[in-house]
Amino acid sequence: MNKKYVHGYTKRESVRLVDQATTLTEILHSDTVYPAGSNVLEAGCGVGAQTIILARNSPNAKFTSIDLSEDSLRAARERVSSEGCTNVTFRLDDIFHLPFEDCTFDHVVVCFVLEHLPNPLEALQCLRRVLKRGGTITVIEGDHGSTYFHPDSPDAKKAIRCLIEIQAGMGGNALIGRQLYPLLRKAGYDDVRVSPRMVYVDSSRPDLVEGFTKNTFIAMVEGVKEQALRSGLMEEADWERGIRDLYRTTREDGTFIYTFFKGKALK
Amino acid sequence: MNKKYVHGYTKRESVRLVDQATTLTEILHSDTVYPAGSNVLEAGCGVGAQTIILARNSPNAKFTSIDLSEDSLRAARERVSSEGCTNVTFRLDDIFHLPFEDCTFDHVVVCFVLEHLPNPLEALQCLRRVLKRGGTITVIEGDHGSTYFHPDSPDAKKAIRCLIEIQAGMGGNALIGRQLYPLLRKAGYDDVRVSPRMVYVDSSRPDLVEGFTKNTFIAMVEGVKEQALRSGLMEEADWERGIRDLYRTTREDGTFIYTFFKGKALK
């Protein structure tokens, strides 16, 4: 577990994130539209999977999208320019050392970033500094502990537990969705509103069975197989049963449930 | 565990069910309105906590509300007549031996009943027989496995697990919410649509903290304390910690999440 687990590093991860964004666009982003002329900071843009959605939803807002990884930024730049999007400026910057004056941005948006940080509260405080008074912060995070399914399976739950423990072992927090309300409050934001965005999948929604359960969620679990087995969190036979049982939920009589959390607050 | 665990048998349970219905009315029932003149069968009305809401939402529909318990029916009759509701007829009847002709009812509604039955599929089939072709069935059930909270707590999860196991030990299924889609399909219904109804509670919603987390959910868990300890499912010290940790989630920085499932389908 030397290499830090950050989304977007591998080819498959990159594909997964785009699948995820395409399938979940409406659920997660449809109610985020910034007025013309707004200066919006996107903190931790990664490979740009959310950037392209945000920028398209608010074509007359100006986005500054930052990330710590030059590789991710390169992928993000390519993606955004290949889509003909011209309202995003990318910068190599650190959330914890933002090179901006106090009260620079009209709005701040953070998607799937806090879950990877050992100090999400501090991140929210740093972002608050560069936000104008009266401006909004929007935070979207998952919560792997929100997952359940039919048929139920102890091995599948154990495999998901591996994902949570691996993320915790690297200082992250895969259960952060349910914590957005206290985190935003503690970071000093006002008028905090958290709204859960549940993805409920049954076989009447084959698009979600493919796009979410298989290509987003199960792909993500499968992505930590090596780490889970190497670190002894799970025996290989149990792991294989867990993955098989997750796929079992995608059959005609299966169901699968996961919840994202979206928080919005004011400075 | 000789006595069957059915909601509504004890005084506290009865209060809880009314709390629950009052707090959750909008989340669960606001989109169920039957046209004037409809004949609606409510199967398993219990003490009438849902009956009164259904009957008020559709004042010009005629409800036939059945239950197996004379005591529950008496409480339900009192409640409904004390509210001045006159569009409900109560009958002592068994879902599995319905004394009605085929295709008698325009609509059928079932709330918090299937979770207690060892054979929910058969119940849905029996109800389908008395439903007119083109009529709807509406089913609302909880899912105790959908519960999570912040701060997380192994003891609190274990206490909830007791509730699930006690219900299973009596032939019920406290995880039935996630299974409504395959159950309705398998019972022969068409156009099955399941919509989750999440109750997300943080301290910005003191009404839900009191009305749902404390007075509905934690009260329900506390209601099986004696059974849980007597059957050795949990040690008393762990149980007390679990309950304390559940209350901990109702403080200013806590959150609590539970999901009901509402299925609607056609014959």
XYZ file of C-alpha atoms in Angstrom:
534
model
C 0.000 0.000 0.000
C 2.805 2.422 -0.772
C 1.156 3.967 -3.754
C -1.544 6.378 -2.796
C -4.961 5.326 -4.038
C -6.323 8.315 -5.890
C -9.015 8.016 -8.531
C -7.967 8.511 -12.110
C -4.474 7.030 -11.958
C -5.101 3.973 -14.068
C -6.681 3.544 -17.461
C -9.578 1.461 -16.141
C -10.174 3.943 -13.310
C -10.310 6.723 -15.845
C -12.909 4.907 -17.927
C -14.855 4.130 -14.777
C -14.976 7.771 -13.727
C -16.349 8.798 -17.084
C -18.951 6.008 -17.002
C -19.892 7.187 -13.566
C -20.211 10.815 -14.540
C -22.227 10.016 -17.667
C -24.649 7.771 -15.813
C -24.959 9.967 -12.767
C -24.885 13.400 -14.337
C -28.512 14.116 -13.798
C -28.706 12.692 -10.283
C -25.685 14.600 -9.042
C -25.358 17.791 -11.066
C -28.650 18.837 -12.629
C -29.367 21.344 -9.851
C -25.954 23.021 -9.976
C -26.101 25.934 -12.399
C -23.979 29.058 -11.874
C -25.007 32.507 -13.145
C -23.254 34.082 -16.133
C -19.997 35.735 -15.175
C -19.501 33.737 -11.943
C -15.956 32.827 -10.978
C -16.081 29.214 -9.813
C -13.255 27.263 -8.210
C -13.348 23.505 -8.765
C -11.028 21.999 -6.181
C -9.514 18.642 -7.110
C -10.713 18.242 -10.689
C -8.812 15.005 -11.327
C -9.153 13.825 -14.923
C -11.994 16.271 -15.537
C -14.922 13.843 -15.398
C -17.017 16.280 -13.330
C -15.404 19.412 -14.810
C -16.898 18.829 -18.226
C -20.384 18.424 -16.727
C -20.097 21.493 -14.511
C -18.698 23.620 -17.344
C -21.440 22.542 -19.743
C -24.197 23.142 -17.179
C -22.980 26.734 -16.670
C -21.541 27.751 -20.049
C -21.300 31.426 -19.093
C -19.539 30.891 -15.771
C -15.720 30.811 -15.609
C -14.172 27.783 -13.949
C -10.746 27.546 -12.356
C -10.112 23.823 -11.935
C -7.148 22.802 -9.823
C -5.453 19.511 -9.082
C -2.231 18.257 -7.539
C -1.427 15.845 -10.356
C 0.104 17.080 -13.612
C -0.996 13.827 -15.299
C -4.603 14.243 -14.248
C -4.595 17.866 -15.358
C -3.283 16.877 -18.774
C -6.120 14.345 -19.168
C -8.654 16.896 -17.932
C -7.392 19.586 -20.328
C -7.650 17.167 -23.251
C -11.126 16.028 -22.329
C -12.476 19.528 -21.866
C -10.934 20.989 -25.005
C -11.954 17.988 -27.138
C -15.532 18.746 -26.084
C -15.172 22.325 -27.291
C -15.495 23.703 -23.780
C -13.649 27.014 -23.382
C -14.769 28.241 -19.970
C -12.272 26.273 -17.850
C -8.749 27.265 -16.789
C -6.674 24.452 -15.318
C -3.971 25.054 -12.711
C -1.551 22.863 -10.775
C -2.443 23.878 -7.214
C -2.872 22.478 -3.727
C -6.143 22.905 -1.817
C -4.124 23.445 1.349
C -1.945 26.184 -0.185
C -4.256 28.076 -2.464
C -2.442 30.905 -4.249
C -5.537 33.113 -4.289
C -6.485 36.214 -2.303
C -9.181 35.922 0.339
C -12.709 36.138 -1.110
C -11.649 35.547 -4.736
C -14.375 33.171 -5.932
C -18.136 33.538 -6.228
C -18.582 29.790 -5.785
C -16.590 26.689 -4.925
C -17.327 23.110 -5.954
C -15.678 19.900 -4.724
C -16.576 16.449 -6.094
C -15.193 13.130 -4.820
C -12.153 14.787 -3.221
C -12.723 14.997 0.544
C -13.025 11.195 0.758
C -9.305 10.944 -0.081
C -8.025 13.524 2.396
C -6.856 12.855 5.949
C -7.976 16.392 6.890
C -11.228 17.203 5.045
C -12.194 19.795 7.655
C -9.033 21.785 7.008
C -9.652 21.546 3.258
C -13.123 23.034 3.704
C -11.650 25.831 5.819
C -8.972 26.629 3.194
C -11.663 26.745 0.508
C -13.832 28.999 2.658
C -11.013 31.555 2.807
C -10.991 32.091 -0.963
C -14.811 32.135 -1.213
C -16.628 35.491 -1.283
C -19.067 36.242 1.511
C -22.509 35.128 0.342
C -20.961 32.670 -2.111
C -21.801 28.964 -2.111
C -19.795 25.824 -1.672
C -21.109 22.605 -3.199
C -19.641 19.303 -2.073
C -20.473 15.910 -3.573
C -19.171 12.719 -1.975
C -20.086 9.049 -1.945
C -20.529 6.786 1.069
C -19.533 3.178 0.542
C -21.286 2.192 3.780
C -24.565 3.190 2.137
C -24.391 0.165 -0.154
C -26.849 -2.689 0.114
C -28.404 -5.103 -2.315
C -30.534 -8.143 -2.954
C -29.706 -10.966 -2.667
C -27.758 -10.001 0.447
C -24.294 -11.573 0.796
C -21.774 -11.575 3.664
C -18.861 -12.018 1.219
C -19.955 -9.116 -0.970
C -20.259 -6.945 2.139
C -16.793 -8.041 3.216
C -15.334 -7.058 -0.173
C -16.898 -3.604 0.174
C -15.546 -3.410 3.720
C -12.058 -4.004 2.188
C -12.507 -0.952 -0.007
C -13.466 1.111 3.037
C -10.510 -0.153 5.067
C -8.014 0.350 2.259
C -9.192 3.931 1.830
C -8.961 4.445 5.615
C -5.471 2.938 5.609
C -4.390 5.664 3.216
C -5.878 8.373 5.392
C -9.116 8.691 3.457
C -12.699 8.156 4.547
C -15.104 6.204 2.358
C -17.985 6.933 4.756
C -17.691 10.702 4.399
C -21.016 11.263 2.617
C -23.036 10.943 5.813
C -20.663 13.406 7.515
C -20.995 16.352 5.146
C -23.447 18.199 7.361
C -21.273 18.322 10.506
C -18.113 18.923 8.452
C -19.537 21.943 6.633
C -20.956 23.327 9.870
C -17.674 22.855 11.724
C -15.735 24.507 8.898
C -17.754 27.665 9.497
C -20.246 27.592 6.647
C -23.812 28.839 7.101
C -27.162 27.539 5.916
C -25.835 24.026 5.377
C -28.234 21.754 3.443
C -27.376 18.188 2.641
C -29.421 16.200 0.169
C -28.865 12.496 -0.376
C -28.845 11.280 -3.978
C -29.737 7.640 -3.951
C -29.012 5.403 -6.896
C -31.599 2.629 -6.717
C -31.076 -0.019 -9.362
C -33.395 -2.834 -10.379
C -33.762 -4.619 -13.706
C -36.301 -2.070 -14.948
C -33.247 0.213 -15.343
C -30.754 -1.716 -17.523
C -28.811 1.533 -18.083
C -28.071 1.781 -14.347
C -27.397 -1.959 -14.034
C -24.639 -1.559 -16.636
C -23.525 2.023 -16.052
C -23.661 2.124 -12.291
C -23.729 -1.292 -10.608
C -21.338 -3.062 -12.987
C -19.173 -0.378 -14.564
C -18.946 2.007 -11.643
C -19.405 0.209 -8.361
C -18.285 -3.373 -8.975
C -15.408 -2.076 -11.132
C -14.293 0.070 -8.210
C -14.368 -2.874 -5.793
C -12.522 -5.091 -8.275
C -9.905 -2.342 -8.536
C -8.642 -3.015 -5.000
C -8.486 -6.812 -5.289
C -4.701 -6.972 -5.229
C -4.417 -4.651 -2.244
C -7.171 -6.499 -0.359
C -5.556 -9.912 -0.831
C -1.969 -8.737 -0.320
C -2.819 -7.034 2.939
C -4.675 -10.112 4.180
C -8.000 -8.314 4.553
C -9.734 -11.192 2.752
C -9.003 -14.697 1.482
C -9.046 -15.085 -2.297
C -11.907 -17.614 -2.298
C -14.103 -15.307 -0.193
C -13.168 -12.368 -2.400
C -14.185 -14.244 -5.549
C -17.484 -15.220 -3.952
C -18.026 -11.597 -2.917
C -17.482 -10.323 -6.454
C -19.668 -13.084 -7.885
C -22.416 -12.142 -5.404
C -22.146 -8.469 -6.398
C -22.686 -9.476 -10.025
C -25.576 -11.657 -8.839
C -27.402 -8.439 -7.819
C -27.409 -7.325 -11.467
C -29.670 -10.158 -12.557
C -33.364 -9.798 -13.273
C -34.451 -10.341 -9.665
C -31.608 -8.391 -8.051
C -31.494 -4.858 -6.681
C -28.606 -2.574 -5.778
C -28.589 0.630 -3.739
C -25.916 3.283 -3.226
C -26.192 6.854 -2.005
C -24.196 9.966 -2.798
C -24.505 13.063 -0.650
C -24.574 16.609 -1.948
C -24.009 19.448 0.483
C -24.543 23.108 -0.262
C -23.701 25.945 2.099
C -22.978 29.651 2.250
C -20.033 31.654 3.521
C -40.051 -15.778 21.526
C -43.372 -17.565 21.768
C -45.475 -14.478 21.249
C -45.576 -13.323 17.698
C -43.986 -9.903 17.243
C -46.574 -7.851 15.379
C -46.649 -4.065 15.449
C -49.414 -2.476 17.436
C -49.712 -5.018 20.258
C -48.339 -2.857 23.062
C -49.208 0.650 24.177
C -45.756 2.039 23.383
C -45.793 0.371 19.979
C -49.123 1.958 19.254
C -47.807 5.424 20.143
C -44.720 4.778 18.040
C -46.739 3.851 14.982
C -48.725 7.053 15.216
C -45.548 9.127 15.668
C -44.161 7.384 12.650
C -47.161 8.012 10.493
C -47.384 11.679 11.456
C -43.750 12.355 10.738
C -43.569 10.300 7.575
C -46.950 11.040 6.071
C -45.654 13.257 3.352
C -42.623 11.126 2.479
C -44.623 7.934 2.186
C -48.165 8.805 1.211
C -48.386 12.175 -0.508
C -48.379 10.602 -3.985
C -51.125 8.073 -3.224
C -54.498 9.594 -4.096
C -57.393 7.425 -5.335
C -60.143 8.763 -7.623
C -63.624 9.399 -6.264
C -65.709 6.238 -6.101
C -62.737 3.848 -6.094
C -63.060 0.670 -4.049
C -59.750 0.249 -2.221
C -58.666 -2.743 -0.154
C -56.189 -1.972 2.629
C -54.680 -5.307 3.636
C -53.365 -5.487 7.204
C -54.512 -2.159 8.607
C -53.301 -2.836 12.151
C -54.252 -0.039 14.555
C -55.150 2.233 11.655
C -52.082 4.489 11.662
C -51.850 4.386 7.859
C -55.610 3.962 7.322
C -56.384 7.434 8.581
C -53.805 8.991 6.244
C -54.972 7.011 3.227
C -58.636 7.750 3.922
C -57.980 11.481 4.351
C -55.863 11.688 1.184
C -58.719 10.166 -0.851
C -61.892 11.331 0.902
C -64.146 10.194 -1.941
C -62.706 6.713 -2.276
C -64.195 3.820 -0.237
C -61.750 1.800 1.825
C -62.174 -1.749 3.045
C -59.520 -2.198 5.723
C -58.883 -5.708 6.985
C -56.788 -7.168 9.772
C -56.411 -10.487 11.598
C -56.533 -8.949 15.066
C -59.818 -7.954 16.654
C -57.909 -5.735 19.128
C -56.104 -3.855 16.382
C -59.354 -3.415 14.460
C -61.030 -1.961 17.531
C -58.205 0.597 17.930
C -58.314 1.376 14.221
C -62.103 1.871 14.237
C -61.816 4.241 17.203
C -59.030 6.244 15.648
C -60.740 6.616 12.312
C -64.153 7.527 13.699
C -62.683 9.962 16.241
C -61.157 11.794 13.286
C -64.551 12.046 11.647
C -63.537 9.785 8.787
C -66.508 7.912 7.314
C -65.098 6.294 4.183
C -63.578 3.202 5.824
C -65.215 -0.168 6.511
C -63.261 -2.452 8.811
C -63.425 -6.234 8.586
C -61.804 -9.129 10.419
C -60.238 -10.990 7.483
C -57.161 -12.946 6.489
C -55.046 -11.908 3.490
C -54.586 -15.584 2.648
C -58.327 -16.361 2.713
C -59.957 -13.270 1.294
C -63.762 -13.591 1.234
C -64.087 -11.499 -1.926
C -64.851 -12.422 -5.531
C -62.058 -12.239 -8.092
C -61.509 -8.692 -9.417
C -63.477 -6.952 -6.656
C -61.260 -3.952 -5.919
C -60.088 -1.046 -8.047
C -56.937 -0.725 -5.954
C -55.051 -2.494 -3.174
C -52.691 -0.966 -0.633
C -50.390 -2.743 1.850
C -48.242 -0.871 4.398
C -45.731 -2.490 6.763
C -47.346 -5.905 6.485
C -45.230 -8.080 4.172
C -42.217 -7.698 6.495
C -44.065 -9.818 9.088
C -45.137 -12.644 6.791
C -43.238 -15.867 6.115
C -44.820 -15.969 2.650
C -45.043 -12.404 1.253
C -45.095 -13.688 -2.324
C -48.232 -15.714 -1.669
C -49.829 -12.687 0.026
C -49.194 -10.602 -3.098
C -50.709 -13.361 -5.250
C -53.827 -13.568 -3.043
C -54.232 -9.798 -3.253
C -53.801 -9.876 -7.017
C -56.764 -12.234 -7.324
C -59.212 -9.723 -5.815
C -57.757 -6.768 -7.777
C -59.465 -5.675 -11.005
C -57.485 -5.871 -14.238
C -55.824 -2.472 -14.740
C -56.026 -1.712 -11.020
C -52.972 -0.808 -8.938
C -51.292 -2.323 -5.933
C -49.228 -0.050 -3.683
C -46.832 -1.615 -1.197
C -44.824 0.293 1.410
C -42.197 -1.485 3.490
C -39.115 -0.520 5.485
C -35.659 -2.074 5.304
C -33.734 -2.144 8.564
C -30.524 -2.979 6.695
C -30.757 0.435 5.037
C -29.869 2.114 8.327
C -26.591 3.966 8.805
C -25.504 6.938 10.816
C -22.729 9.172 12.064
C -20.876 8.614 14.291
C -20.706 5.009 13.142
C -20.859 2.379 15.914
C -20.379 -1.405 15.851
C -22.603 -1.839 18.936
C -25.423 0.205 17.454
C -25.201 -1.857 14.257
C -25.287 -5.026 16.348
C -28.442 -3.858 18.140
C -30.113 -3.244 14.773
C -28.926 -6.649 13.620
C -30.772 -8.121 16.655
C -33.994 -6.536 15.429
C -33.448 -8.084 11.990
C -32.683 -11.522 13.442
C -35.620 -11.458 15.843
C -37.953 -10.614 12.967
C -36.377 -13.398 10.875
C -36.760 -15.824 13.804
C -40.478 -15.170 13.704
C -40.669 -15.821 9.982
C -40.579 -12.165 8.959
C -38.090 -10.263 6.855
C -36.834 -6.855 7.975
C -34.853 -6.458 4.736
C -37.914 -6.720 2.523
C -37.870 -3.124 1.223
C -35.051 -3.816 -1.234
C -36.946 -6.909 -2.467
C -40.225 -5.302 -3.482
C -39.329 -5.168 -7.155
C -38.622 -8.900 -7.622
C -41.517 -9.855 -5.312
C -44.089 -7.830 -7.243
C -42.753 -9.125 -10.558
C -42.791 -12.720 -9.385
C -46.352 -12.341 -8.062
C -47.455 -11.542 -11.597
C -47.900 -7.788 -11.481
C -47.049 -5.601 -14.487
C -45.333 -2.250 -14.823
C -43.623 -2.569 -11.443
C -42.008 0.677 -10.237
C -40.215 0.898 -6.929
C -39.225 4.242 -5.475
C -37.066 4.504 -2.369
C -38.149 7.033 0.256
C -35.086 7.978 2.237
C -35.368 9.641 5.599
C -32.164 11.642 5.999
C -31.878 13.285 9.398
C -29.388 15.893 10.571
C -29.755 18.578 13.230
C -31.203 21.047 10.733
C -34.369 18.894 11.023
C -35.196 18.715 14.759
C -38.682 17.421 13.876
C -37.163 14.328 12.250
C -34.558 13.927 15.012
C -37.425 13.648 17.506
C -40.186 12.173 15.382
C -38.160 9.713 13.391
C -34.736 8.874 14.845
C -35.755 8.893 18.519
C -39.481 8.172 18.637
C -39.729 5.829 15.682
C -36.441 4.081 15.039
C -34.646 3.968 18.392
C -37.957 3.243 20.135
C -38.427 0.265 17.824
C -34.939 -1.087 18.592
C -35.455 -0.562 22.332
C -38.695 -2.509 22.000
C -36.828 -5.789 21.381
C -34.281 -5.391 24.202
C -35.731 -8.167 26.321
C -35.930 -10.609 23.397
C -32.399 -9.743 22.253
C -30.855 -10.311 25.670
C -32.954 -13.364 26.543
C -32.069 -15.083 23.305
C -28.367 -14.339 23.807
C -28.058 -12.327 20.612
C -26.210 -9.596 22.543
C -24.647 -8.967 25.945
C -26.398 -6.342 28.055
C -23.352 -4.028 28.238
C -22.954 -4.060 24.443
C -26.682 -3.489 24.033
C -26.613 -0.449 26.325
C -23.636 0.949 24.405
C -25.474 0.337 21.150
C -28.548 2.232 22.329
C -26.393 5.039 23.727
C -24.590 5.269 20.377
C -27.905 5.444 18.522
C -28.909 8.399 20.701
C -25.454 9.888 20.052
C -26.465 10.249 16.370
C -29.254 12.645 17.397
C -26.831 15.292 18.649
C -25.910 18.418 16.737
C -23.099 16.780 14.750
C -24.842 13.456 14.159
C -26.715 12.149 11.136
C -29.127 9.240 10.700
C -30.364 7.586 7.522
C -33.145 5.076 6.902
C -34.968 4.138 3.719
C -38.499 2.962 3.075
C -39.466 1.472 -0.265
C -42.719 2.102 -2.071
C -43.703 -0.182 -4.913
C -46.554 0.405 -7.305
C -47.688 -2.038 -9.979
C -50.607 -2.971 -12.190
C -52.641 -6.151 -12.609
